[in-house]
Tab-separated table of C-alpha atoms in Angstrom:
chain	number	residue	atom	x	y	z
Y	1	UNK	CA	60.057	21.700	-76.861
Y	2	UNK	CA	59.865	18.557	-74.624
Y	3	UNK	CA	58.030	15.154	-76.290
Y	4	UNK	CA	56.319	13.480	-73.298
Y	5	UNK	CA	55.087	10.853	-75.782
Y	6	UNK	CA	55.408	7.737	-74.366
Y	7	UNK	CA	55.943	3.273	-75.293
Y	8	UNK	CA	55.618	1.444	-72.105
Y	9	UNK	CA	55.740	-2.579	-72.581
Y	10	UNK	CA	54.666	-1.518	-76.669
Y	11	UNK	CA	51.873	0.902	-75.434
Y	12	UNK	CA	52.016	4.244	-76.177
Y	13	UNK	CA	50.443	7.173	-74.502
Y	14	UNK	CA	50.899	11.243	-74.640
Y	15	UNK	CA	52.864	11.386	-71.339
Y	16	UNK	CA	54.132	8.918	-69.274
Y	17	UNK	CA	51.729	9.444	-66.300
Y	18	UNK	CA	49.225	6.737	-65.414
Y	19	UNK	CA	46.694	6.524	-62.974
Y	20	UNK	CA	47.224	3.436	-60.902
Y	21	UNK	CA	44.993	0.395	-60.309
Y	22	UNK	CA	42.891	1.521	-57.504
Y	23	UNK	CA	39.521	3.984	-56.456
Y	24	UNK	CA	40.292	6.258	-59.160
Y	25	UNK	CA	40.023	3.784	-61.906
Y	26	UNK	CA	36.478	2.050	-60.856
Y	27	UNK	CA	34.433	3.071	-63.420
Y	28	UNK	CA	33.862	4.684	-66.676
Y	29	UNK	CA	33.130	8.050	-65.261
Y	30	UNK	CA	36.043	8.553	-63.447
Y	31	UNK	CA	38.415	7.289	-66.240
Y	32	UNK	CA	36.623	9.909	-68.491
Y	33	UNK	CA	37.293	12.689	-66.047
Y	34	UNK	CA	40.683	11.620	-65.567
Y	35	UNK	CA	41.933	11.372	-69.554
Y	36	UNK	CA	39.518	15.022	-69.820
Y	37	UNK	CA	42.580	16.385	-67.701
Y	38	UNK	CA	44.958	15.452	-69.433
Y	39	UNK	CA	46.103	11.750	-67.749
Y	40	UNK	CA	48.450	9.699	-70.669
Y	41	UNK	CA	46.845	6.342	-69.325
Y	42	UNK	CA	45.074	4.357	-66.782
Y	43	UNK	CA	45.199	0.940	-65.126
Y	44	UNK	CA	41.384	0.008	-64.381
Y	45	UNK	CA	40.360	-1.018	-60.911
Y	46	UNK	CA	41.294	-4.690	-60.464
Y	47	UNK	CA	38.975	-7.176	-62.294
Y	48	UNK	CA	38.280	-10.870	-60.451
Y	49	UNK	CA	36.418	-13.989	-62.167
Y	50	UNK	CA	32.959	-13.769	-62.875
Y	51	UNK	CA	31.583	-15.665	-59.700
Y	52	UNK	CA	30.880	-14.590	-56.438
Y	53	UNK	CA	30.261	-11.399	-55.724
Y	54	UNK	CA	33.432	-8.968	-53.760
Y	55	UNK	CA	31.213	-7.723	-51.015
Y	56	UNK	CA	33.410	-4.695	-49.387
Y	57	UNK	CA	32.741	-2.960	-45.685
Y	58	UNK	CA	30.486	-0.547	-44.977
Y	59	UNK	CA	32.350	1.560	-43.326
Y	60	UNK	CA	36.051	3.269	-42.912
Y	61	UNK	CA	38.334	1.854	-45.868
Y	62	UNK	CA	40.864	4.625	-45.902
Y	63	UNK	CA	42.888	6.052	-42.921
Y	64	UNK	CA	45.677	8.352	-43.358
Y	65	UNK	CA	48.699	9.856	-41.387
Y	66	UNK	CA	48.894	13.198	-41.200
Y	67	UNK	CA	51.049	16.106	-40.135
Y	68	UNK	CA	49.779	18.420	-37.862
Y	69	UNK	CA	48.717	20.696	-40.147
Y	70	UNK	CA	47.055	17.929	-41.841
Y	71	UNK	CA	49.147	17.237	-45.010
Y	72	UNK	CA	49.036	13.769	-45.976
Y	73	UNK	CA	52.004	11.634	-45.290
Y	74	UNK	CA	50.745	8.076	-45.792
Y	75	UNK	CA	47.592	6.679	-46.598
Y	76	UNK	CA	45.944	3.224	-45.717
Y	77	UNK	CA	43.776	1.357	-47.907
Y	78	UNK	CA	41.704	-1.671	-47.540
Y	79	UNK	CA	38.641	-2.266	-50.080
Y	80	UNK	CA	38.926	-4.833	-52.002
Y	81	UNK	CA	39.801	-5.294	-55.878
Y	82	UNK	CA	36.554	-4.116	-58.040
Y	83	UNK	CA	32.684	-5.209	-56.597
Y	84	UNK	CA	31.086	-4.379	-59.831
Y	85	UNK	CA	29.681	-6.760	-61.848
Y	86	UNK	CA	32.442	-8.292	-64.678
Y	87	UNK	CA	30.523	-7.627	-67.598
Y	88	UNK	CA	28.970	-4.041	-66.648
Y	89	UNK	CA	33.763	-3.471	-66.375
Y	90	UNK	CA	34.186	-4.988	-69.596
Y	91	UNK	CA	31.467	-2.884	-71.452
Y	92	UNK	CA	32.935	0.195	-70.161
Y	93	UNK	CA	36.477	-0.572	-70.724
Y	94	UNK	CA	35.426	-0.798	-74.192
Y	95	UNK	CA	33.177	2.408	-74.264
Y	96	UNK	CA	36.028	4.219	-72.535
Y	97	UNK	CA	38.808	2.987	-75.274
Y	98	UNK	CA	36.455	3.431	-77.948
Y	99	UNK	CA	36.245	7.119	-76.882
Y	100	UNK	CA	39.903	7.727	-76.018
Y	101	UNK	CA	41.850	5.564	-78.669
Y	102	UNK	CA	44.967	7.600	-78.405
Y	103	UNK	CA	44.777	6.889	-74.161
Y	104	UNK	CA	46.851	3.655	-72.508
Y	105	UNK	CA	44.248	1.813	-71.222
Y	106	UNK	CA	45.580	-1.441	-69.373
Y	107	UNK	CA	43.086	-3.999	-67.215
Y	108	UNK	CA	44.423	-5.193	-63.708
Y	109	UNK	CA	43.480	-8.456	-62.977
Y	110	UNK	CA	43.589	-10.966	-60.030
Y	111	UNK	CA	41.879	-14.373	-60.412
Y	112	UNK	CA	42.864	-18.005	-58.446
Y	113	UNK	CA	45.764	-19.356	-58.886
Y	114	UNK	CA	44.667	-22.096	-61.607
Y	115	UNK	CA	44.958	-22.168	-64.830
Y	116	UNK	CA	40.937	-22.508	-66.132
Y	117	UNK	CA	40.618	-19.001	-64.007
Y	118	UNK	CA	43.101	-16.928	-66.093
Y	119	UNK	CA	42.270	-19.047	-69.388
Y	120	UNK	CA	38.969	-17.600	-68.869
Y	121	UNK	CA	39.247	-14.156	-67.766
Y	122	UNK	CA	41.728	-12.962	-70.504
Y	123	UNK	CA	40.469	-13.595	-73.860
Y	124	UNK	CA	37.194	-11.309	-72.294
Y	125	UNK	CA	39.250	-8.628	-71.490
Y	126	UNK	CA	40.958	-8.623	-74.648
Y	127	UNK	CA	38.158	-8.165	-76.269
Y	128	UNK	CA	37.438	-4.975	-74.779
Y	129	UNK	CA	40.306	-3.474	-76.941
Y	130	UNK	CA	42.512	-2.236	-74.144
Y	131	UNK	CA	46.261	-2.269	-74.308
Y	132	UNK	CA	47.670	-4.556	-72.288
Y	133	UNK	CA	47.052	-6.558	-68.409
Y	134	UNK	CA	48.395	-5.930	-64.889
Y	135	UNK	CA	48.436	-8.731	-62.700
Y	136	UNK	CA	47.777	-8.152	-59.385
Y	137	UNK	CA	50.532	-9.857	-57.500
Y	138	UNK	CA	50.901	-7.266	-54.837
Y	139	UNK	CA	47.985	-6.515	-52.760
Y	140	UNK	CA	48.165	-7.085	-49.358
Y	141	UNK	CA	45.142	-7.384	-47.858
Y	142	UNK	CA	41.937	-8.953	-48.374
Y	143	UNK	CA	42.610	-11.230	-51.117
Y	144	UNK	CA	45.718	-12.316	-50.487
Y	145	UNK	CA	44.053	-14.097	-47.361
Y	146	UNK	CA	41.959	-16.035	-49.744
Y	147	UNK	CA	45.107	-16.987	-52.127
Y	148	UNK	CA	45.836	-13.869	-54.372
Y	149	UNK	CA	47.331	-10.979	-54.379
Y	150	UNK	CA	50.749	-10.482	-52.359
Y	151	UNK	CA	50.134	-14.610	-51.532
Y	152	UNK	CA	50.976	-15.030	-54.803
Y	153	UNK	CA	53.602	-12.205	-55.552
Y	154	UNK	CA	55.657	-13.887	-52.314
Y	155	UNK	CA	56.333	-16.588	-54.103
Y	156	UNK	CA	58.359	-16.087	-57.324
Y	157	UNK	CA	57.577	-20.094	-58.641
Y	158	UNK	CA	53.942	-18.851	-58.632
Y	159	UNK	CA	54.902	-15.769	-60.562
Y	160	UNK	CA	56.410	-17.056	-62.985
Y	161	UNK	CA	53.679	-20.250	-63.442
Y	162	UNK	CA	50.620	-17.271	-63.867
Y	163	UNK	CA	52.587	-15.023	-66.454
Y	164	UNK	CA	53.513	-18.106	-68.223
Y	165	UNK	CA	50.054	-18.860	-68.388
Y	166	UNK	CA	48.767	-15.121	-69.674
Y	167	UNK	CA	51.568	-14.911	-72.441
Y	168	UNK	CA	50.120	-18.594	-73.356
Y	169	UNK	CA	46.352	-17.517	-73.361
Y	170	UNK	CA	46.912	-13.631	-74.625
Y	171	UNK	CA	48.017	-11.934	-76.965
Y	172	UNK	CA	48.255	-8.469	-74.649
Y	173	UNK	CA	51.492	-7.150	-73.145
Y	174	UNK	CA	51.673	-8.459	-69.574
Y	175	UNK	CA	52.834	-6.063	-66.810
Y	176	UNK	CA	53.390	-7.813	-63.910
Y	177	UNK	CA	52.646	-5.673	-60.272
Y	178	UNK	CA	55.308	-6.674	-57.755
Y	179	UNK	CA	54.360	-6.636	-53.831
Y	180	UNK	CA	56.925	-5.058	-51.607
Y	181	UNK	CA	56.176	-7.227	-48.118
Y	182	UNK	CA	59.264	-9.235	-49.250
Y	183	UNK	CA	62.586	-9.584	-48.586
Y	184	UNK	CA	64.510	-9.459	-51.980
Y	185	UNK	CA	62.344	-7.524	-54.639
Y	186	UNK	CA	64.405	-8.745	-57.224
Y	187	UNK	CA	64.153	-12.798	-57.160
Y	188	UNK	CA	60.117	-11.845	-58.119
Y	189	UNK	CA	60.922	-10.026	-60.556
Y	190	UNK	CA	63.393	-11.960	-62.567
Y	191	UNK	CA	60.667	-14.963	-61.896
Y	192	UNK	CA	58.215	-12.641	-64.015
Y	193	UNK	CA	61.083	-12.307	-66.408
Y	194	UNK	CA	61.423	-16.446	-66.618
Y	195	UNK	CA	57.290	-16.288	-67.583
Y	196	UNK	CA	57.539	-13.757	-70.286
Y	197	UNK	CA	56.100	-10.737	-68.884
Y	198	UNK	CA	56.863	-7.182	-70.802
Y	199	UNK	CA	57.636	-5.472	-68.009
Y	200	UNK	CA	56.743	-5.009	-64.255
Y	201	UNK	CA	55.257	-2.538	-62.280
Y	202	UNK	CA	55.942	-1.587	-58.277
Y	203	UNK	CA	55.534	-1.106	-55.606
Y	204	UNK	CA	52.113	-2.275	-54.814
Y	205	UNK	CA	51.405	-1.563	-51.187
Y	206	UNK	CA	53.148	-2.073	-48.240
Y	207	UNK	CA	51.184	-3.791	-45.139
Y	208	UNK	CA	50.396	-1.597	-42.130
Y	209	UNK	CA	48.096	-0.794	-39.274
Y	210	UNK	CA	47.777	3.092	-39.000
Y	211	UNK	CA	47.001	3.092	-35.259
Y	212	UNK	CA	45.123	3.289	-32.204
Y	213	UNK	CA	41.972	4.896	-31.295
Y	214	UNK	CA	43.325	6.399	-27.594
Y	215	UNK	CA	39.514	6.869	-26.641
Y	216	UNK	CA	38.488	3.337	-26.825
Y	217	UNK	CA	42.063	1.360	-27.366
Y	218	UNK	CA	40.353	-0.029	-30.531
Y	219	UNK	CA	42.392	-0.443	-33.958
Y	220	UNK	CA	41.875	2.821	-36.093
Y	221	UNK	CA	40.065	2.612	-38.543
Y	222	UNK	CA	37.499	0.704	-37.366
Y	223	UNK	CA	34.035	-0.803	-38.432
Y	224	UNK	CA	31.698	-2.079	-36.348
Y	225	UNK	CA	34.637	-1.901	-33.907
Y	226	UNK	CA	37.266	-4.394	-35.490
Y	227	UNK	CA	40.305	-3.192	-37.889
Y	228	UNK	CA	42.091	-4.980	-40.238
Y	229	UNK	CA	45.653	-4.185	-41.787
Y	230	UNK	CA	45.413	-3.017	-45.432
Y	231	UNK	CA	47.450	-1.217	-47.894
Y	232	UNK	CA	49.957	1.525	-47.565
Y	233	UNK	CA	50.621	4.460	-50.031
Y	234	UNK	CA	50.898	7.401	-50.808
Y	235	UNK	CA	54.564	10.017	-49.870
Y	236	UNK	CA	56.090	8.093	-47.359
Y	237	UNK	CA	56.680	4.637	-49.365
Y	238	UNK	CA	58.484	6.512	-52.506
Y	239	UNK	CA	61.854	5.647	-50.987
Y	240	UNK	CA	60.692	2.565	-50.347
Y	241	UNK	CA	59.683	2.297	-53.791
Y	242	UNK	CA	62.909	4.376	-55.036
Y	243	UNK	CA	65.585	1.573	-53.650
Y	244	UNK	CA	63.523	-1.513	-55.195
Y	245	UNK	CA	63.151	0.314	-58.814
Y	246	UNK	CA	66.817	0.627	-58.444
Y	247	UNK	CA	67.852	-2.709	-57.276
Y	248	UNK	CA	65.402	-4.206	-60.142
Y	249	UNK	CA	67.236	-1.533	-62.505
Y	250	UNK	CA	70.802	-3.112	-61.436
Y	251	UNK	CA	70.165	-6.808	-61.336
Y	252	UNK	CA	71.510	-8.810	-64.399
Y	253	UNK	CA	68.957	-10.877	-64.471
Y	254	UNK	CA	66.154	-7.772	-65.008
Y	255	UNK	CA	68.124	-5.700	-66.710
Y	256	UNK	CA	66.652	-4.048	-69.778
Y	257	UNK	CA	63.361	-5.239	-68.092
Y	258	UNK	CA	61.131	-2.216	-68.300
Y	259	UNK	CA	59.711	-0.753	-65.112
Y	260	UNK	CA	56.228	1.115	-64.204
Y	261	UNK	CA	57.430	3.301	-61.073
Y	262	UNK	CA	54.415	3.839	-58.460
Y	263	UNK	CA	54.328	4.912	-55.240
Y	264	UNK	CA	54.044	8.236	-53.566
Y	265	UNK	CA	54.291	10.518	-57.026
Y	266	UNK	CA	52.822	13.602	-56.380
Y	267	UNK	CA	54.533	16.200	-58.191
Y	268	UNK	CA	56.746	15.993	-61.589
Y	269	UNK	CA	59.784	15.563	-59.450
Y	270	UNK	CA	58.923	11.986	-57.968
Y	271	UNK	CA	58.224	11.573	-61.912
Y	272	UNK	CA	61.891	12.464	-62.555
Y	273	UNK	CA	63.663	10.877	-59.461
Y	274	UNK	CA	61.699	7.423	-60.874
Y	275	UNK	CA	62.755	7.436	-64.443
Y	276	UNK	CA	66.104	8.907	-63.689
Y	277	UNK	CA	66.242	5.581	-61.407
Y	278	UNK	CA	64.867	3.751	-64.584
Y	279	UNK	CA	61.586	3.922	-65.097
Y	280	UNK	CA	59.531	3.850	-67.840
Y	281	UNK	CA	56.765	5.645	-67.147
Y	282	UNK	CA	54.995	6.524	-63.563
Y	283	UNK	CA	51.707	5.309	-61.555
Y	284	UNK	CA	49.689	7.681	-59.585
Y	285	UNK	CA	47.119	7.071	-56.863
Y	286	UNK	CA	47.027	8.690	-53.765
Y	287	UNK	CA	48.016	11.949	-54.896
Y	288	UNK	CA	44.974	11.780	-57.344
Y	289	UNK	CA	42.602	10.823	-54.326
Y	290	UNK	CA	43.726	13.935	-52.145
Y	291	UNK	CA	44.040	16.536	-54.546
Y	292	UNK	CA	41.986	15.619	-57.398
Y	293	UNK	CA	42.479	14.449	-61.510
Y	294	UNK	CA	43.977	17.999	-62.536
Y	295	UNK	CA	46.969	17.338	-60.870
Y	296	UNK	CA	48.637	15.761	-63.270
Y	297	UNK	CA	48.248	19.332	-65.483
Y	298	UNK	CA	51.173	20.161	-63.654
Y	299	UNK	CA	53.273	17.252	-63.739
Y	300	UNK	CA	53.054	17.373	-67.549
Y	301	UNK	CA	54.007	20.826	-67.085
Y	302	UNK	CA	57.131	20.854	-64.577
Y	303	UNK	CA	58.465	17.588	-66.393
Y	304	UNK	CA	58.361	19.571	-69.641
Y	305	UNK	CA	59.957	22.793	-68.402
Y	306	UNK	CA	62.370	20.534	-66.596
Y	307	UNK	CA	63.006	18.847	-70.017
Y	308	UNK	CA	63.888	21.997	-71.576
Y	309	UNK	CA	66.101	23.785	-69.166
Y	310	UNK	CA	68.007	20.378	-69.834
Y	311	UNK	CA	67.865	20.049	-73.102
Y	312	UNK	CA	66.186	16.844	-72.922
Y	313	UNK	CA	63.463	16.361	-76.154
Y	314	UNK	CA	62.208	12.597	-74.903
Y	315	UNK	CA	62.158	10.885	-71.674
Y	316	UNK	CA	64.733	8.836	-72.909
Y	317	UNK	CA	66.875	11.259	-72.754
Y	318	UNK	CA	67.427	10.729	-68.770
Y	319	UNK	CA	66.165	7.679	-68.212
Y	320	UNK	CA	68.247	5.367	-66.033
Y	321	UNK	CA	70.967	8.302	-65.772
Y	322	UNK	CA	71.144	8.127	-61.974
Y	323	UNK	CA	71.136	4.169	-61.714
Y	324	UNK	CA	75.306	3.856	-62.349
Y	325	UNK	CA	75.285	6.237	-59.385
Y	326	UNK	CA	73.725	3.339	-57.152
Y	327	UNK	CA	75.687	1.400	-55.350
Y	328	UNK	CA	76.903	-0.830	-52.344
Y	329	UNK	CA	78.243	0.588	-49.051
Y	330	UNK	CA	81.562	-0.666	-49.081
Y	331	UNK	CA	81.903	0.481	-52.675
Y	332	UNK	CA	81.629	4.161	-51.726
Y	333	UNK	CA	84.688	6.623	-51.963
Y	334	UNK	CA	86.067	6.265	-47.962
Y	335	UNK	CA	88.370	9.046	-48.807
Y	336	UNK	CA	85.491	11.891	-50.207
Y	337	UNK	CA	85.266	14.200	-47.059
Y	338	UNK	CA	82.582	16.737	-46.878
Y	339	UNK	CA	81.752	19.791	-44.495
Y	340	UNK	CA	78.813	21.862	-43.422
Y	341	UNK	CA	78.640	25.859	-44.722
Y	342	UNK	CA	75.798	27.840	-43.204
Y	343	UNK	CA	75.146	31.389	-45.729
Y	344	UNK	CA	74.776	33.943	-42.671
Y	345	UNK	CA	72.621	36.017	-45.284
Y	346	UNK	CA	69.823	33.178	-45.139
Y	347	UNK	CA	70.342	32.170	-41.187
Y	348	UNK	CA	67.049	32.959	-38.801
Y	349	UNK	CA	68.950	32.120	-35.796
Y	350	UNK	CA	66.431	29.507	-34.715
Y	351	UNK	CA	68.943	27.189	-33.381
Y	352	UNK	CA	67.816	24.132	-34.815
Y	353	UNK	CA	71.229	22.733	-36.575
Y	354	UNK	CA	73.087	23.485	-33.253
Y	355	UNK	CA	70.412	21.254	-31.050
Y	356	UNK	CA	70.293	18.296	-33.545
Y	357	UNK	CA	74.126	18.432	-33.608
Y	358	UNK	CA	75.132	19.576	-30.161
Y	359	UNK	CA	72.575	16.658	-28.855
Y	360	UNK	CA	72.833	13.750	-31.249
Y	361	UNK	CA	75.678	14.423	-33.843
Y	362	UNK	CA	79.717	15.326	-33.541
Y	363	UNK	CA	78.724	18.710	-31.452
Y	364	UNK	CA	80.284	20.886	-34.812
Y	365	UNK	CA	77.956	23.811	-34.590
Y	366	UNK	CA	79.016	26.873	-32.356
Y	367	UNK	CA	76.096	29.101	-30.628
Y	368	UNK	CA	77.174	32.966	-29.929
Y	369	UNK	CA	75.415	36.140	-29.461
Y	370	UNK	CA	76.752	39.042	-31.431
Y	371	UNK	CA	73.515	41.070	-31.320
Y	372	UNK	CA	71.353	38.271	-32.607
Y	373	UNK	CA	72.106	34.669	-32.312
Y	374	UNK	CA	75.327	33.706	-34.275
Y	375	UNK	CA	75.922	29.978	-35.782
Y	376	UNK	CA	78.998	28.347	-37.057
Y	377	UNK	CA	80.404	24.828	-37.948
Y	378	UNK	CA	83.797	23.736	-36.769
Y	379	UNK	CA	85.101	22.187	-39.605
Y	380	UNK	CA	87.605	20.588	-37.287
Y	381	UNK	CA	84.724	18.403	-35.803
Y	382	UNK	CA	82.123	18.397	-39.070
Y	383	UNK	CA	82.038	14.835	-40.331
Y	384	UNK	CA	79.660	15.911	-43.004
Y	385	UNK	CA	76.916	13.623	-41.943
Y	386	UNK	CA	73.630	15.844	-43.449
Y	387	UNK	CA	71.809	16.102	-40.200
Y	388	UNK	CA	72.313	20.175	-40.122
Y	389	UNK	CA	71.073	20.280	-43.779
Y	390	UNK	CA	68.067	18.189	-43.235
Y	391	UNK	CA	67.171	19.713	-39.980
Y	392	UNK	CA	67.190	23.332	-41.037
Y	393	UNK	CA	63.790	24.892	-42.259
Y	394	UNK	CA	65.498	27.910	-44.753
Y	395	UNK	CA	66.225	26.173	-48.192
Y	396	UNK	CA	69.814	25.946	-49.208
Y	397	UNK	CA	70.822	27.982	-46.039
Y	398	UNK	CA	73.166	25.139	-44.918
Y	399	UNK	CA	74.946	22.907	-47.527
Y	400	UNK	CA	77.621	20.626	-47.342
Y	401	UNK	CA	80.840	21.791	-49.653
Y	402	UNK	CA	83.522	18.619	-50.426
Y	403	UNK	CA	86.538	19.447	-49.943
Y	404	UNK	CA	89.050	19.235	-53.269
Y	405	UNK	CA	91.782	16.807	-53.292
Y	406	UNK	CA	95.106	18.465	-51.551
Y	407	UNK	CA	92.807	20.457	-48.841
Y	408	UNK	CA	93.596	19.231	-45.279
Y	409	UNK	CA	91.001	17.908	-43.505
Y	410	UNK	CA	90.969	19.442	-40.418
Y	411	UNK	CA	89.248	16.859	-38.426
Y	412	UNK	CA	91.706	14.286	-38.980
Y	413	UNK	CA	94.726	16.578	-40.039
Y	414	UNK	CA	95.140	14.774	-42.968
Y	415	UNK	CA	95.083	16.225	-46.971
Y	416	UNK	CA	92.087	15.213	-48.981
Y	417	UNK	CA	93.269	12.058	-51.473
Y	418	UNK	CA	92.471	12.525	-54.479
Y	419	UNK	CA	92.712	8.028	-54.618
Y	420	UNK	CA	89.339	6.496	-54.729
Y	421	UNK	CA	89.643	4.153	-51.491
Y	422	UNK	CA	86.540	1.909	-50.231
Y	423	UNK	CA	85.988	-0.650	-47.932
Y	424	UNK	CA	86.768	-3.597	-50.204
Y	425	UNK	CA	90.521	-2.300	-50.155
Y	426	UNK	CA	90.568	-0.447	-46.747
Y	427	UNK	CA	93.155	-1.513	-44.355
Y	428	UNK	CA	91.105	-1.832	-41.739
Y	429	UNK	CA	88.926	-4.302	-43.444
Y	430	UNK	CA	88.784	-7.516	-41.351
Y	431	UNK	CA	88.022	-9.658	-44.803
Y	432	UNK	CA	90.973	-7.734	-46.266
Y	433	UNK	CA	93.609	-8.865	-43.893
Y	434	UNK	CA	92.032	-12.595	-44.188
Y	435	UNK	CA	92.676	-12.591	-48.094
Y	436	UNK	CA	96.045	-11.038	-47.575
Y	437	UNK	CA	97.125	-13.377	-44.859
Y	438	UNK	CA	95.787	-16.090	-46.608
């Protein structure tokens, strides 16, 4: 049998799925709830200083887009980081720990930028007993106008100045939460490295307006008829999140560095396509808010009966397996060729690979009628590009075969090399003939 036990950053926790900073993680009733199902750990609802009060709207703080028959996409997100008072979070981080000792519990916090704020804040919340700290360098809206949040994660000098400071002041592991409105994911990241951090977590979310009201041309959501941008999440931003976890994963300067995937995980196979990428562990928030705490009942589940079809017994076992697979453009095998099979046993005949291609591909799909309508790919004009495969709605009815090495191509007219050829050492590269000419 599978062992989803779990060390992230030195914590440990029965599975490796988390419930991200955010809604979810507010208060002590809702972390109860969530650990009663069956959650490995939590990242409480971001803590500020003890000062001022975080007033939030009253109104719309969540918008969402939608598929027609209403299944979420993408969600939008802009309250604030937690507007309860410090001390009532403190006392129930401790309750909640003191209750569920064998649970991750790790604090996210996002103070100034000075040093006397995080001096301050962190020996409090180590006191609570938790596991570890999240720093907040990520979100987008909100606080980052008044100097936190992603203003901070956008600058990797700044990253690595805070962690520096919470490694000085505590004794906790320090995950540092990486904003993805930036260009190169991985220069804040290896800053967090430079400051000492145990590991970092991403992506926080990505900036966004979610549209127009066509009634009254107003910014939707709106209160008291003004919008602001906030926060985006949730199933559309996991490939997003995929290709950062993966260029953090590659990078000499992070490697090793462990990583907290987050971002659209909804089912046990997000959980696998993020450790198989290199991931530690996985953070879960939107999912959680749409369908409820149970859910992760059967990501425990389908990761474990994944795990043992494989004959995987940890985590481990598969993590990072898929990042050698990740790689540049012009490192990729020019000389693979691929072609598009439709299984006439699962065809419906709706037509939809011929349209996509015959419109906006190489126009490889034939349409007869032989009693019902009759669909077939020309291999001689297939360039194997996927757009048949994604378009069709019948699972595994069309799938691309590659051809062996020795089979003729019948596009070109040429036999299949079995030489690995990419663009670096194609003829036809421009930078190629420089060098040579040179």
């Amino acid at each position: 049998m599978a062992d989803l036990r779990n060390t992230f950053a030195g914590i440990a926790s029965p599975n490796p799925f988390w419930l991200a900073s955010a809604p979810p993680t507010d208060k002590a009733y809702n972390v109860h709830r969530a650990f009663e199902a069956g959650w490995g750990g939590v990242v409480w609802k971001t803590l500020g200083e003890d000062g001022p009060p975080v007033v939030n709207v009253n109104g719309p703080r969540y918008g969402a887009l939608l598929t027609p028959d209403r299944k979420m996409l993408g969600f939008n997100n802009i309250e604030l980081i937690t507007d309860r008072p410090l001390r009532l979070n403190l006392d129930e981080i401790r309750e909640v720990k003191r209750v569920w000792p064998d649970r991750a519990m790790v604090v996210s916090l996002m103070v100034p930028c000075t040093e006397a704020a995080w001096r301050a804040i962190l020996p409090m919340v180590e006191d609570t007993g938790c596991d570890g700290v999240e720093l907040n360098f990520g979100c987008p809206h909100g606080m980052s106008e008044r100097g936190m949040g992603a203003a901070v994660g956008q600058v990797p000098e700044y990253i690595e100045m805070v962690t520096a400071w919470c490694k000085q002041y505590s004794r906790l592991p320090v995950i540092v939460k990486l904003t993805p409105n930036i260009t190169d994911v991985r220069l804040p990241a290896a800053a967090a490295k430079r400051g000492g951090a145990d590991a970092v977590s991403l992506i926080n979310t990505i900036n966004s307006i979610m549209g127009v009201d066509p009634a009254t041309l107003t910014m939707s959501p709106a209160t008291g008829g003004m919008g602001s941008h906030g926060g985006y999440c949730g199933p559309a931003v996991k490939p997003i999140a995929l290709a950062m976890v993966a260029e953090i994963g590659r990078a000499a300067a992070t490697a090793g560095m462990p990583i907290s995937g987050i971002g659209g995980v909804g089912n046990w196979r997000d959980a696998l396509d993020y450790i198989a990428l290199g991931a530690g562990n996985v953070q879960v928030c939107t999912a959680a808010m749409v369908y409820g705490f149970k859910i992760v009942q059967e990501m425990t589940d389908g990761l474990s009966d994944y795990m043992d079809s494989m004959g995987f017994k940890t985590i481990e076992d598969f993590r990072g397996r898929a990042l050698p697979t990740v790689t540049e453009w012009q490192h990729l095998n020019l000389n693979a060729v691929s072609k598009a099979v439709i299984d006439q046993a699962l065809c419906i005949g709706c037509g939809r690979c011929h349209i996509a291609c015959e419109d906006t591909s190489h126009q490889a799909i034939t349409a007869t009628q032989h009693g019902k309508r009759h669909f077939e790919v020309r291999d001689e004009d297939c360039v194997g590009c996927n757009l048949c495969v994604t378009v069709c709605p019948v699972p595994d009815c069309i799938t691309l075969r590659e051809l062996a090495p020795g089979e003729t191509d019948l596009r070109t007219g040429q036999r299949v090399s079995a030489e690995v050829t990419n663009w670096t050492a194609h003829p036809n590269n421009p930078m190629r003939q420089t060098a040579s000419t040179a």
